[in-house]
Coordinates of C-alpha atoms in Angstrom, one line a residue:
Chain A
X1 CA 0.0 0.0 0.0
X2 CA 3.0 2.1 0.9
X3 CA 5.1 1.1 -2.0
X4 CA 5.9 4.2 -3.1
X5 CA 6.9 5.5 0.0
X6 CA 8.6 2.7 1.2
X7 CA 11.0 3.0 -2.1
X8 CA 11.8 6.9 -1.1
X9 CA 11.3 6.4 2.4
X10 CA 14.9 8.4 2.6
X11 CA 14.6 10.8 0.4
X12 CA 11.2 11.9 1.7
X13 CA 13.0 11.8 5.3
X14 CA 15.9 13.9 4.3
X15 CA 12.4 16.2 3.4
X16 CA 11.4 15.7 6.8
X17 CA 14.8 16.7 8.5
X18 CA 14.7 20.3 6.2
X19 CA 11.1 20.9 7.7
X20 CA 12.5 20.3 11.3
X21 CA 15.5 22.7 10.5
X22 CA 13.4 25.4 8.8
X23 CA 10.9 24.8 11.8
X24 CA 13.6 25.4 14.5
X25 CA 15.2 27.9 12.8
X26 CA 11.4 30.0 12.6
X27 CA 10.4 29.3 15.9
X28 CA 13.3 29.8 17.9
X29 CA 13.9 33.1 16.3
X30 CA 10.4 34.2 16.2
X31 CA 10.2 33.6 19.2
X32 CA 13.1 35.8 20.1
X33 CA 12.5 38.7 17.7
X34 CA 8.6 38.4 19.2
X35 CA 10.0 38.6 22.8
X36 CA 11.2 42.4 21.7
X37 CA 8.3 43.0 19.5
X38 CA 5.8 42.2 22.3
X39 CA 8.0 44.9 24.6
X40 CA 7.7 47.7 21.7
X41 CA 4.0 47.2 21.2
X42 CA 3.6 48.2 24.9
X43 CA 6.3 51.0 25.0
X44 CA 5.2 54.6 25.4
X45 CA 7.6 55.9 23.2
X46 CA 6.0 56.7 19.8
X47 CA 9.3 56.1 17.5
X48 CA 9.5 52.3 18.8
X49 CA 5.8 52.1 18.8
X50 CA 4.3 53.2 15.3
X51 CA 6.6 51.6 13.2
X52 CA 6.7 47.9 14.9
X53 CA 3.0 48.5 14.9
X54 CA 3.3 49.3 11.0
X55 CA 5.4 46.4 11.2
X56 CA 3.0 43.8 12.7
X57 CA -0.2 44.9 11.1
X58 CA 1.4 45.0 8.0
X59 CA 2.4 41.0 7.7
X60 CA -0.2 39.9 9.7
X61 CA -2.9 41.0 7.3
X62 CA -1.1 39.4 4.2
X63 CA -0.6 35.7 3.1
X64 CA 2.8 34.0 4.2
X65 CA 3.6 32.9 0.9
X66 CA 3.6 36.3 -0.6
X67 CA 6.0 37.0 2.5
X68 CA 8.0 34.0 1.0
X69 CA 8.0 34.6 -2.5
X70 CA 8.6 38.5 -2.5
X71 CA 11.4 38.0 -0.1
X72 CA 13.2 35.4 -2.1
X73 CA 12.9 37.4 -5.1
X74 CA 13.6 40.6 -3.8
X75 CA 16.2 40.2 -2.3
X76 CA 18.5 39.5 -5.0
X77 CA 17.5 42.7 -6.1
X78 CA 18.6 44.4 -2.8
X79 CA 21.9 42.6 -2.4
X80 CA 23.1 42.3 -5.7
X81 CA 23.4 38.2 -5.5
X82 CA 20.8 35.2 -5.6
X83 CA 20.2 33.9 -2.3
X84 CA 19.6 30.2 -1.3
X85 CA 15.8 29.3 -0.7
X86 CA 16.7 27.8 2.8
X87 CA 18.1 31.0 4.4
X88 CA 15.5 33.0 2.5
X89 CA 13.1 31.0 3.8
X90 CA 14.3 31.1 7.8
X91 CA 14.4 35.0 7.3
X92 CA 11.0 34.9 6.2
X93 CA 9.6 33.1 8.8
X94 CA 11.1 34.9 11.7
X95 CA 9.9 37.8 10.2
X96 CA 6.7 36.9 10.0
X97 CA 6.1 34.9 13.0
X98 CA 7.7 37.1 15.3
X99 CA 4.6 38.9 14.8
X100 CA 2.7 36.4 15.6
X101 CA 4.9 35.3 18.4
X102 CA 4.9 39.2 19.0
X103 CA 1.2 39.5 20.0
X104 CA 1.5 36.7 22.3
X105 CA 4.0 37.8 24.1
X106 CA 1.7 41.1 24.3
X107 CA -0.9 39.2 25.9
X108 CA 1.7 37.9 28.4
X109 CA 3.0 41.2 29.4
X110 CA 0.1 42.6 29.9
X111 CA -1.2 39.6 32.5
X112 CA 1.8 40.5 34.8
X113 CA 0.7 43.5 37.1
X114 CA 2.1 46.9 37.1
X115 CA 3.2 46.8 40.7
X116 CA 5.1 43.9 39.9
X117 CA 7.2 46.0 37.4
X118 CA 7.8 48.7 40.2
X119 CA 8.9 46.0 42.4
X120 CA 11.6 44.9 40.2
X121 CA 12.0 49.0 39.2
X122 CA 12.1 49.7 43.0
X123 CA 14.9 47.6 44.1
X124 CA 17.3 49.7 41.6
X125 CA 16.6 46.9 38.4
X126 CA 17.0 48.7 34.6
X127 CA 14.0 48.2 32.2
X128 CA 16.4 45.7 30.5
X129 CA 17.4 44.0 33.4
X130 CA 13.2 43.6 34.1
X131 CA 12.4 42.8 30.7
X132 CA 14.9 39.9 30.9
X133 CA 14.5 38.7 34.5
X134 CA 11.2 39.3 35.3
X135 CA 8.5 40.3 32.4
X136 CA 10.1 38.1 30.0
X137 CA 10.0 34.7 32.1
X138 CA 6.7 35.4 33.6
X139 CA 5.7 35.9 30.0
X140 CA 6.9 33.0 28.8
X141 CA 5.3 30.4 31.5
X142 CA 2.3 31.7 31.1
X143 CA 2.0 32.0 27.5
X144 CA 3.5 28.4 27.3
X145 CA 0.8 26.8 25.6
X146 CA -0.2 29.7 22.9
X147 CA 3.6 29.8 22.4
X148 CA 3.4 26.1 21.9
X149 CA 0.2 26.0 19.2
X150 CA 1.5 28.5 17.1
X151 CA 5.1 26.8 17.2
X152 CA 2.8 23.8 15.8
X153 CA 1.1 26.1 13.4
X154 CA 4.9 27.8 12.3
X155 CA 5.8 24.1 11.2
X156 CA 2.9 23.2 9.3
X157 CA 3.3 26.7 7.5
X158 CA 6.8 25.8 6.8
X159 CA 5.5 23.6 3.3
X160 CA 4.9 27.1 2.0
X161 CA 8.6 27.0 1.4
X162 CA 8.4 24.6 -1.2
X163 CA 7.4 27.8 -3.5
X164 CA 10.7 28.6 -3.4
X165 CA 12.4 25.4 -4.5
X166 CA 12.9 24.7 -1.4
X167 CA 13.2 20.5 -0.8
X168 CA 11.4 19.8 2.5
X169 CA 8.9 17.6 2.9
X170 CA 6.0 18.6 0.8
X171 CA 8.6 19.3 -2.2
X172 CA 9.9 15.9 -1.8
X173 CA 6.7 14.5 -2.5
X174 CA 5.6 16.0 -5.0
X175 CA 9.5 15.2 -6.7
X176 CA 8.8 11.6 -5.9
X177 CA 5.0 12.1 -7.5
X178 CA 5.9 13.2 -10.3
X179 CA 8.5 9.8 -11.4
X180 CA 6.2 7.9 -9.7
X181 CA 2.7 8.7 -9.8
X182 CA 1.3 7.8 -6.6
X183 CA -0.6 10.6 -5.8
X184 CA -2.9 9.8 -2.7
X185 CA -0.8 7.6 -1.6
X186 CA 2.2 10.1 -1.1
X187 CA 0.2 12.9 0.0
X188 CA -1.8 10.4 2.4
X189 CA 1.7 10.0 3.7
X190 CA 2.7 13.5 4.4
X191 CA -0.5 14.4 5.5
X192 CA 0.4 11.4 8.3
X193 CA 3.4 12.6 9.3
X194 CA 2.5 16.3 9.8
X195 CA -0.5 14.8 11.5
X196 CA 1.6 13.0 14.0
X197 CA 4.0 16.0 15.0
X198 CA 1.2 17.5 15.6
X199 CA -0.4 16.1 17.9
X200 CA 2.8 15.1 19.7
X201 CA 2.8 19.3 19.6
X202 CA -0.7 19.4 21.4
X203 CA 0.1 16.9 23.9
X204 CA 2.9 18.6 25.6
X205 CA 1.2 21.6 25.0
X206 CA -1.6 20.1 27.4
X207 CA 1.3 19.3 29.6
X208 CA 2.6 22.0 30.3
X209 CA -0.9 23.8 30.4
X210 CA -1.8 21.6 33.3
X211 CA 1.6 21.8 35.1
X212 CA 1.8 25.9 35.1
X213 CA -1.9 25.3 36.4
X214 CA -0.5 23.3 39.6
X215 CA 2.6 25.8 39.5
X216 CA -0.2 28.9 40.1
X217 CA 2.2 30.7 37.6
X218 CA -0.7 30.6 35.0
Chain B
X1 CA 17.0 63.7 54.1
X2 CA 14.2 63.4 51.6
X3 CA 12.9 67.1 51.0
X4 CA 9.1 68.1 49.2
X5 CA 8.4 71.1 48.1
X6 CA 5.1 72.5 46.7
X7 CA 4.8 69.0 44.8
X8 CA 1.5 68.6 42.6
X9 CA 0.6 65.9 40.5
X10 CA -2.5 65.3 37.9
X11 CA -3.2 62.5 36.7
X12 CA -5.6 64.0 33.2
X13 CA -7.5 66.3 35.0
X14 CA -7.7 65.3 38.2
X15 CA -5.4 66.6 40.8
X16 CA -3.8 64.1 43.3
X17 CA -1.2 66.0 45.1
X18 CA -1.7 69.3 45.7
X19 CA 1.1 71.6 47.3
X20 CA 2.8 68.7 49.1
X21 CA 5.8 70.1 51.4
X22 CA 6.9 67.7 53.9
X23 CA 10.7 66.9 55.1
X24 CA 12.0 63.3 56.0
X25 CA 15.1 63.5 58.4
X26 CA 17.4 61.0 58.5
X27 CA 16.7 58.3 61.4
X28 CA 13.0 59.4 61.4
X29 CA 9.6 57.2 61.0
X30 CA 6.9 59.0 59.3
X31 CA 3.3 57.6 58.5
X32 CA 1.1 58.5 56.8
X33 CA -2.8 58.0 57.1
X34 CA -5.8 59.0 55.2
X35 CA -9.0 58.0 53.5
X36 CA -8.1 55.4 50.3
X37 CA -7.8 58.1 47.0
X38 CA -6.1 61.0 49.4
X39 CA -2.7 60.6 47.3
X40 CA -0.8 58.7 50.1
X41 CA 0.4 55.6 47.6
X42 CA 1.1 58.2 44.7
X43 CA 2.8 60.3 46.8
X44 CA 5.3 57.3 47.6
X45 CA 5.6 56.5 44.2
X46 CA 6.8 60.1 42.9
X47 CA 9.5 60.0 45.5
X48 CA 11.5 56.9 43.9
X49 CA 10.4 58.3 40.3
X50 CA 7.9 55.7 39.5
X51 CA 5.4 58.1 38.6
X52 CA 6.0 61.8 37.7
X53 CA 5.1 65.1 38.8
X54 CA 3.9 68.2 37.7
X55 CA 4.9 70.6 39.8
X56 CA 7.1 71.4 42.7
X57 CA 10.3 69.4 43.7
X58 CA 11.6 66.6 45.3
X59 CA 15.1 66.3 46.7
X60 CA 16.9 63.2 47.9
X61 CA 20.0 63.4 49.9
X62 CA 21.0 66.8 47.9
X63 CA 19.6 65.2 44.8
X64 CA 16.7 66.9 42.7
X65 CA 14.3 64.4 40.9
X66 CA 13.7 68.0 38.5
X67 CA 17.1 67.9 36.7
X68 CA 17.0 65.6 33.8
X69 CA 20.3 63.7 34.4
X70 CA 19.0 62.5 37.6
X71 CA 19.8 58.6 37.4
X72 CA 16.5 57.5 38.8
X73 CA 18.5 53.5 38.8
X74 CA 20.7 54.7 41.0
X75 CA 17.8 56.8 43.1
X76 CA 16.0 53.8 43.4
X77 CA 19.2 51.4 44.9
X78 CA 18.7 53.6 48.2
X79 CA 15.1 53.8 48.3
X80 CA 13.3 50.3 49.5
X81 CA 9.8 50.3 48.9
X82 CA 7.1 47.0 50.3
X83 CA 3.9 46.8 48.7
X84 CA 0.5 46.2 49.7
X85 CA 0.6 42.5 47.4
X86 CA 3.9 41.8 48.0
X87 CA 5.0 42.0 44.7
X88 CA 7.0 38.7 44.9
X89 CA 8.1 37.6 41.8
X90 CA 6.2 34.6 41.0
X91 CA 8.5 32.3 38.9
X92 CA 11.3 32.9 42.1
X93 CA 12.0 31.1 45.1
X94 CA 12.4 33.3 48.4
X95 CA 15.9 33.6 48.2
X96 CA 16.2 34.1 44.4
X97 CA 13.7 37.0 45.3
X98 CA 15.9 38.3 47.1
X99 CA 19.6 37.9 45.7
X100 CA 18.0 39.0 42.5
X101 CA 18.9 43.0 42.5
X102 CA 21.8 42.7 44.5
X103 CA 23.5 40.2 42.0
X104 CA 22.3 42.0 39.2
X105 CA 22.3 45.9 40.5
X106 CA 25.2 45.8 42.7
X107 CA 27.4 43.1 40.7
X108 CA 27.6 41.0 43.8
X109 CA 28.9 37.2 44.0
X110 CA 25.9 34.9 44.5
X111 CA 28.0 33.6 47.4
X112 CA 27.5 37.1 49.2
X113 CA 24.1 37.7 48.2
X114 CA 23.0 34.3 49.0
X115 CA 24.4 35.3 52.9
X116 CA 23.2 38.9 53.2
X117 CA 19.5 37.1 52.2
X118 CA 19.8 34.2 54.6
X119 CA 20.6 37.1 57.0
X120 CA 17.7 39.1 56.3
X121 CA 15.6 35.6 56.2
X122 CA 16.6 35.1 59.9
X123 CA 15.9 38.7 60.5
X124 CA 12.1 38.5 59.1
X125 CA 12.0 35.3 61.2
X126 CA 11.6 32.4 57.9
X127 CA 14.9 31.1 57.6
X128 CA 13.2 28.0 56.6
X129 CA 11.2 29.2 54.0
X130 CA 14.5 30.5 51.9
X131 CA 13.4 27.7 49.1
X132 CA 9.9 28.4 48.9
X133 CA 8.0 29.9 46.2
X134 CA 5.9 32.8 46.5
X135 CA 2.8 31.1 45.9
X136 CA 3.8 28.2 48.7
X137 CA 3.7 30.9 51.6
X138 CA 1.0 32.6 53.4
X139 CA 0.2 36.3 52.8
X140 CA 2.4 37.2 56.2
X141 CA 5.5 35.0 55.0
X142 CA 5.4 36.6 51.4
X143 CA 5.2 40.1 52.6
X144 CA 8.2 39.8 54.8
X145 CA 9.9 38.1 52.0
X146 CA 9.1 41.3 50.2
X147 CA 10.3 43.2 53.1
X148 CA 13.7 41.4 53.1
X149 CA 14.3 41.9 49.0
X150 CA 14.5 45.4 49.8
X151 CA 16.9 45.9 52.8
X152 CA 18.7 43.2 50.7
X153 CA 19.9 46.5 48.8
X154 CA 20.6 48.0 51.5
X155 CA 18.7 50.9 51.5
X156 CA 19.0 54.2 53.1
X157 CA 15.2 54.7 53.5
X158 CA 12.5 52.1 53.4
X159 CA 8.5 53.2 51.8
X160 CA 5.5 50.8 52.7
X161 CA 2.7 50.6 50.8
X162 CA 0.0 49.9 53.3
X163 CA 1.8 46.8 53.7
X164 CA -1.0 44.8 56.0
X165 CA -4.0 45.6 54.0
X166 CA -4.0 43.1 52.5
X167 CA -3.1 40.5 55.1
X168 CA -5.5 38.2 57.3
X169 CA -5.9 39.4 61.0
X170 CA -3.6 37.2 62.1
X171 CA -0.7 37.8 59.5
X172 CA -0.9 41.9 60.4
X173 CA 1.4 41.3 63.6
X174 CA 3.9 39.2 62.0
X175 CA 5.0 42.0 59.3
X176 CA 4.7 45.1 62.1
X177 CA 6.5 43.1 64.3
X178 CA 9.2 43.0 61.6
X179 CA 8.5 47.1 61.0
X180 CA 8.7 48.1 64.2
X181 CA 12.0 46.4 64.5
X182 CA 13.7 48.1 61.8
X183 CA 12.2 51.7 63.1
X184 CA 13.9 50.8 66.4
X185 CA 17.5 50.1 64.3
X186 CA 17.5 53.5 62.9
X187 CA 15.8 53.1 59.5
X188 CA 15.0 55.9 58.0
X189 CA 11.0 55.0 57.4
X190 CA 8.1 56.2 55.2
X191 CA 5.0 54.3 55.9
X192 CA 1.2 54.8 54.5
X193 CA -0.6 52.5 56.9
X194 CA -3.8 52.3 59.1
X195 CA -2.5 50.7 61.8
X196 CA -2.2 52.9 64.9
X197 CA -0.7 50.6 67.5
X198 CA 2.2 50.8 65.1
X199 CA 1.8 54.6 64.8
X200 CA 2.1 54.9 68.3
X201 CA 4.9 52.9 69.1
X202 CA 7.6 53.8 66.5
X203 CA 6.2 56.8 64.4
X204 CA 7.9 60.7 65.0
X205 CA 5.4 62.3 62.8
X206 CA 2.2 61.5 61.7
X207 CA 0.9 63.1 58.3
X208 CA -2.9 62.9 57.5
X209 CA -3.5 63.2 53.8
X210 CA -7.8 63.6 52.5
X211 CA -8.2 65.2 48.6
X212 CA -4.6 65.0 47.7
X213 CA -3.3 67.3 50.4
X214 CA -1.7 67.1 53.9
X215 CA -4.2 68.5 56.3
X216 CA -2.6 67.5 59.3
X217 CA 0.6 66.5 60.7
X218 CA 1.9 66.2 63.7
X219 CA 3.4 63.6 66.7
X220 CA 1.4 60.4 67.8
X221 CA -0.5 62.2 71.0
X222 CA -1.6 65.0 68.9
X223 CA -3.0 63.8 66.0
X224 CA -4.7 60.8 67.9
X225 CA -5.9 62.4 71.2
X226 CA -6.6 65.9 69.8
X227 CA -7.1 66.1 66.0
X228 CA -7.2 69.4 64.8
X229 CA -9.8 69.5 61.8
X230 CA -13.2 67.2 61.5
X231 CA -11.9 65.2 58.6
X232 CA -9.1 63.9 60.7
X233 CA -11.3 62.9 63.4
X234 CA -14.0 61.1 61.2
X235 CA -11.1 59.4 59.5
X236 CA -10.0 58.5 63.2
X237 CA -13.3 57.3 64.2
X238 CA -14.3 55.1 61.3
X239 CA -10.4 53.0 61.7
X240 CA -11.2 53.1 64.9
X241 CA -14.3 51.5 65.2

């Protein structure tokens, strides 16, 4: 039944391993370039407000894959030189999620109270020194789960990269497809394996919903 | 010495402080009482530049909080302040709560900072809490937790935010207990509170604060056994009854 699959089974794994890298590589700097963004959609300052505002309304209200595809072809434009799908493809995924990630991490900030702040601000702390030892953390525990869907959500996204040439999974397949015709069967597969990621994602996401409950941090 | 003059604050229209002009000697326990809204928490809160003014100034030890260099940081290592939550942070264990600023502020060895806060821990009277969270300790335990992260810094003046208002009846003793001591060592204290026993044992002045402005001040025996204008003595009969 899985003939065709079973005859790639490597090659569509290799596929597998570039998602996982493209995945890590958007996540873990969303994540950190959302971090900041989060802080600047709260600051009082107007010239760190308005433009990361600009900034966040602006890619959240178009589709990723223009995001992908302009970037890849722009940028060779800009820089003078062709650039490889992959890294085009990690900088347009942090760029994009981190406004995701960014309005999480909103959310989060604004759960931890403003005394709290002053505490830290009281005791002689810098605003850096309480964005990274106290708003930050607290942030991040608590937003746990919504950080952990839309991590879930980044790597499903990440087939969009195939646009771009790019080989992970979903390019892979359709490579294989096309020599050896299998259609359902090798979309059925891929389907599968994104299915079961996924709802590996969800568990620990219920995991860690449940111990941050016990914790009180939530 | 912590020196107000003339200080008013709005917040939009509304005009919490209004010609504020007290003096804080050195060595000195001041409270300050008053119905909730008078300006007593803001007033705090101005003096270690967590919220501005409008008008007037405030001097710290020679300092002006009007020039624009002021390093409000630096203001602040000097200036503890308790709140009325505590304020612990909630992802820290006792003792991480309180090494915290000292190791990050002050640039100290966690060796040292771990001692100074096993110090203070004895001090408050929870040595064996040091490894608690925040959310594993009554409302008594946290607050002197609270009150131990900020001598941890070593300040030269201490501010409490109504600091048993928000404890159970039993708790309140606990945390004055703790109060009271430091008053008798020589801190230099600011303290908006209700509690009059307190008041009466430790406090040189008392300030009474109603609409944003001080309306009476004086020693223990004054305010309480002859209070001056009517607003002071309804205040004095409604905490009192």
């Amino acid at each position: 039944m899985f003939d065709a699959v079973a005859r790639n089974f490597w090659f569509l794994m290799g596929g597998l391993g570039v998602t996982f890298q493209l995945s890590v590589f958007a996540v873990s700097g969303g994540i950190l370039l959302g971090m900041l963004v989060g802080l600047a959609r709260l600051s009082k300052r107007g010239w760190i407000y308005h433009p990361i505002t600009a900034y966040v309304n602006f890619l959240r209200n178009i589709p990723l894959i223009l995001v992908i595809f302009w970037f890849y072809f722009v940028m060779p434009i800009l820089m003078g030189q062709a650039i490889d799908p992959f890294p085009s493809a990690v900088i347009s995924f942090i760029v994009f999620e981190a406004t995701y990630f960014g309005e999480i991490f909103r959310a989060g900030y604004q759960t931890i109270s403003k005394d709290l702040i002053n505490a830290a601000y009281s005791t002689g702390m810098t605003y850096w020194q309480t964005a990274r030892y106290i708003s930050i953390p607290i942030a991040f525990r608590r937003m746990l789960p919504s950080l952990i869907t839309q991590s879930i959500v980044t790597f499903q996204d990440t087939s969009l990269a195939f646009v771009i040439g790019l080989q992970e999974l979903v390019r892979r397949v359709s490579i294989v497809d096309n020599l050896e015709v299998r259609s359902i069967q090798l979309y059925g597969f891929a389907a599968l394996v994104y299915l079961v990621v996924c709802l590996v994602g969800s568990r620990i996401s219920r995991h860690f919903e449940e111990k941050g409950r016990k914790a009180n941090i939530l | 010495m912590i020196e107000i003059k003339k200080l008013n604050k709005w917040f939009g229209d509304f005009h919490v402080l209004k010609d504020i002009n007290e003096t804080i000697e050195r060595g000195k326990t001041v409270v300050i009482c008053g119905p909730s809204g008078s300006g007593k928490s803001t007033l705090l809160r101005c003096i270690n530049g967590l919220e501005p003014y409008q008008e007037g100034e405030l001097i710290v030890d020679g300092t002006s909080l009007n020039d624009p260099k002021v390093n409000l940081y630096k203001l602040r290592q000097k200036i503890g302040m308790v709140f009325q939550r505590f304020e612990l942070y909630p992802h820290m264990t006792a003792i991480q709560n309180i090494t915290l600023a000292p190791t990050k502020v002050l640039k100290w060895s966690k060796k040292k900072a771990e001692a100074k806060a096993m110090e203070l821990l004895e001090r408050v009277g929870i040595p064996e809490k040091a490894h608690a969270y925040p959310a594993n300790l009554s409302g008594g335990q946290q607050q002197r937790v609270a009150i131990a992260r900020a001598l941890a810094m070593e300040p030269d003046y201490m501010m409490f935010d109504e600091p048993t208002s928000a404890l159970d009846p039993e708790m309140i003793k606990e945390v004055l207990d703790v109060m009271i001591d430091l008053a008798k060592g020589g801190m230099t204290m600011l303290c908006v509170t209700h509690e009059m026993g307190f008041a009466r044992e430790v406090a040189d002045e008392i300030i009474f604060m109603d609409e944003g402005r001080i309306v009476e001040r004086g020693t223990y025996e004054e305010f309480f056994n002859n209070p001056k204008t009517e607003r002071a003595r309804a205040f004095l009969d409604q905490i009192l009854e």
